[in-house]
Amino acid sequence: TGGGKLVGIIVVFPSKDNAANIRNLLVRNGMNVTGVCTSGAQALHYADTVDEGIVICGYKLKDMMYTELREFLPREFDILLLASPDKWSDGDAEGVMGLSMPLKAYDFINTMEMMLTNLKRRRKKKRETGKRDPAQQALIGKAKELLMERNHMSEEEAHRYIQKCSMDSGTDMTETAEMILRVMS
C-alpha cells in the first residue's frame, strides 16, 4: 500500500463458516484479510486498526443491518454487500457495492480488485489536493532557490524540475525537495 496507509479487508458474516470461506477465497487470490468476524461491533473494532478499507458483509449481521454498519464506518471504507438482489435498498447507500448471491468467485475477486483500485485512486487524489504546511512549503522554496542559484533556472523551471523528479520517483514534492537539498548542499 502506497503512502504508508493501512488498507484493511474485513469479512463479516453471522455464520463463521461463510466468513471463513470468503476469507480463504481472498487469501488464495493474494489479498490480505485484516479480520474475520460475525458482528458489526467486531467489524468496527477492526476498522479502527487500519486507515481505510473494504468491509465484505451480508445483509444482516448478528447485531445490526449492513446499512447501520455503513453509518458507523469511517468514510474511508467501502462495503461490498453479498446478498440476494431483493435485499438491497433502492439507490444503495453511498460507498456500498452489491454482488448477488450465490456468489461467483470470478466476479467477486474482480469486484474486490476494482474496489481496491478505487481506494488507491481516491487516496492519491486526496494526497494531491492535500495542502502543504508552511514547513513543507519552505523546504520546497529552499530547494527551488538552490536550483535557481546553482543551475540558473527561473522559479518556474525549478518548480517544474522538482515536480517532474517527484513524479518520476513516485515521491511527493516535499521528499524530492529534501533529496535535492541533501544532494546539492
GROMACS .gro file of C-alpha atoms in nm, residues 11-125:
model
  115
   11VAL     CA    1  -1.512  -1.004   0.640
   12VAL     CA    2  -1.832  -1.001   0.850
   13PHE     CA    3  -2.097  -1.272   0.836
   14PRO     CA    4  -2.325  -1.408   1.110
   15SER     CA    5  -2.202  -1.753   1.007
   16LYS     CA    6  -1.837  -1.816   1.093
   17ASP     CA    7  -1.816  -2.072   0.810
   18ASN     CA    8  -1.935  -1.825   0.545
   19ALA     CA    9  -1.690  -1.567   0.675
   20ALA     CA   10  -1.403  -1.820   0.670
   21ASN     CA   11  -1.488  -1.931   0.314
   22ILE     CA   12  -1.484  -1.571   0.190
   23ARG     CA   13  -1.154  -1.508   0.370
   24ASN     CA   14  -0.997  -1.818   0.215
   25LEU     CA   15  -1.109  -1.711  -0.132
   26LEU     CA   16  -0.947  -1.368  -0.081
   27VAL     CA   17  -0.624  -1.511   0.061
   28ARG     CA   18  -0.595  -1.760  -0.228
   29ASN     CA   19  -0.615  -1.461  -0.460
   30GLY     CA   20  -0.335  -1.274  -0.285
   31MET     CA   21  -0.539  -1.034  -0.071
   32ASN     CA   22  -0.458  -0.975   0.295
   33VAL     CA   23  -0.755  -1.003   0.526
   34THR     CA   24  -0.739  -0.788   0.839
   35GLY     CA   25  -1.021  -0.953   1.027
   36VAL     CA   26  -1.295  -1.213   1.009
   37CYS     CA   27  -1.590  -1.168   1.243
   38THR     CA   28  -1.960  -1.227   1.297
   39SER     CA   29  -2.086  -0.889   1.426
   40GLY     CA   30  -2.088  -0.525   1.321
   41ALA     CA   31  -1.927  -0.423   1.651
   42GLN     CA   32  -1.628  -0.652   1.582
   43ALA     CA   33  -1.604  -0.518   1.227
   44LEU     CA   34  -1.591  -0.161   1.360
   45HIS     CA   35  -1.316  -0.265   1.602
   46TYR     CA   36  -1.109  -0.400   1.311
   47ALA     CA   37  -1.184  -0.084   1.110
   48ASP     CA   38  -1.020   0.119   1.389
   49THR     CA   39  -0.691  -0.066   1.335
   50VAL     CA   40  -0.647   0.048   0.972
   51ASP     CA   41  -0.676   0.373   0.777
   52GLU     CA   42  -0.918   0.263   0.509
   53GLY     CA   43  -1.058  -0.049   0.355
   54ILE     CA   44  -1.338  -0.269   0.241
   55VAL     CA   45  -1.590  -0.449   0.458
   56ILE     CA   46  -1.744  -0.755   0.297
   57CYS     CA   47  -2.071  -0.845   0.460
   58GLY     CA   48  -2.415  -0.989   0.424
   59TYR     CA   49  -2.741  -0.803   0.451
   60LYS     CA   50  -2.794  -0.875   0.820
   61LEU     CA   51  -2.524  -0.919   1.084
   62LYS     CA   52  -2.568  -1.052   1.438
   63ASP     CA   53  -2.610  -0.704   1.587
   64MET     CA   54  -2.707  -0.472   1.301
   65MET     CA   55  -2.808  -0.436   0.939
   66TYR     CA   56  -2.545  -0.352   0.678
   67THR     CA   57  -2.698  -0.002   0.644
   68GLU     CA   58  -2.625   0.068   1.012
   69LEU     CA   59  -2.272  -0.064   0.973
   70ARG     CA   60  -2.229   0.177   0.677
   71GLU     CA   61  -2.332   0.468   0.902
   72PHE     CA   62  -2.083   0.375   1.176
   73LEU     CA   63  -1.788   0.304   0.945
   74PRO     CA   64  -1.540   0.582   0.863
   75ARG     CA   65  -1.587   0.738   0.517
   76GLU     CA   66  -1.260   0.580   0.403
   77PHE     CA   67  -1.435   0.242   0.399
   78ASP     CA   68  -1.648   0.086   0.131
   79ILE     CA   69  -1.886  -0.204   0.178
   80LEU     CA   70  -1.921  -0.498  -0.055
   81LEU     CA   71  -2.264  -0.638   0.017
   82LEU     CA   72  -2.316  -1.004  -0.070
   83ALA     CA   73  -2.689  -1.067  -0.072
   84SER     CA   74  -2.977  -1.164  -0.296
   85PRO     CA   75  -3.077  -0.857  -0.501
   86ASP     CA   76  -3.418  -0.829  -0.332
   87LYS     CA   77  -3.235  -0.741  -0.007
   88TRP     CA   78  -3.061  -0.433  -0.147
   89SER     CA   79  -3.216  -0.100  -0.068
   90ASP     CA   80  -3.301   0.110  -0.374
   91GLY     CA   81  -3.035   0.360  -0.469
   92ASP     CA   82  -2.797   0.186  -0.235
   93ALA     CA   83  -2.614   0.379   0.033
   94GLU     CA   84  -2.304   0.566  -0.081
   95GLY     CA   85  -1.993   0.351  -0.053
   96VAL     CA   86  -2.188   0.027  -0.090
   97MET     CA   87  -2.135  -0.207  -0.381
   98GLY     CA   88  -2.355  -0.513  -0.419
   99LEU     CA   89  -2.294  -0.862  -0.557
  100SER     CA   90  -2.572  -1.116  -0.583
  101MET     CA   91  -2.573  -1.449  -0.411
  102PRO     CA   92  -2.497  -1.723  -0.491
  103LEU     CA   93  -2.152  -1.578  -0.537
  104LYS     CA   94  -1.936  -1.640  -0.844
  105ALA     CA   95  -1.572  -1.642  -0.731
  106TYR     CA   96  -1.454  -1.474  -1.051
  107ASP     CA   97  -1.699  -1.182  -1.020
  108PHE     CA   98  -1.620  -1.148  -0.650
  109ILE     CA   99  -1.242  -1.126  -0.698
  110ASN     CA  100  -1.277  -0.885  -0.993
  111THR     CA  101  -1.508  -0.662  -0.789
  112MET     CA  102  -1.263  -0.665  -0.496
  113GLU     CA  103  -0.973  -0.571  -0.723
  114MET     CA  104  -1.175  -0.288  -0.873
  115MET     CA  105  -1.273  -0.160  -0.526
  116LEU     CA  106  -0.911  -0.174  -0.404
  117THR     CA  107  -0.800   0.019  -0.713
  118ASN     CA  108  -1.067   0.282  -0.642
  119LEU     CA  109  -0.941   0.316  -0.283
  120LYS     CA  110  -0.588   0.370  -0.414
  121ARG     CA  111  -0.708   0.628  -0.666
  122ARG     CA  112  -0.909   0.811  -0.401
  123ARG     CA  113  -0.608   0.817  -0.167
  124LYS     CA  114  -0.381   0.951  -0.441
  125LYS     CA  115  -0.631   1.225  -0.528
   0.00000   0.00000   0.00000
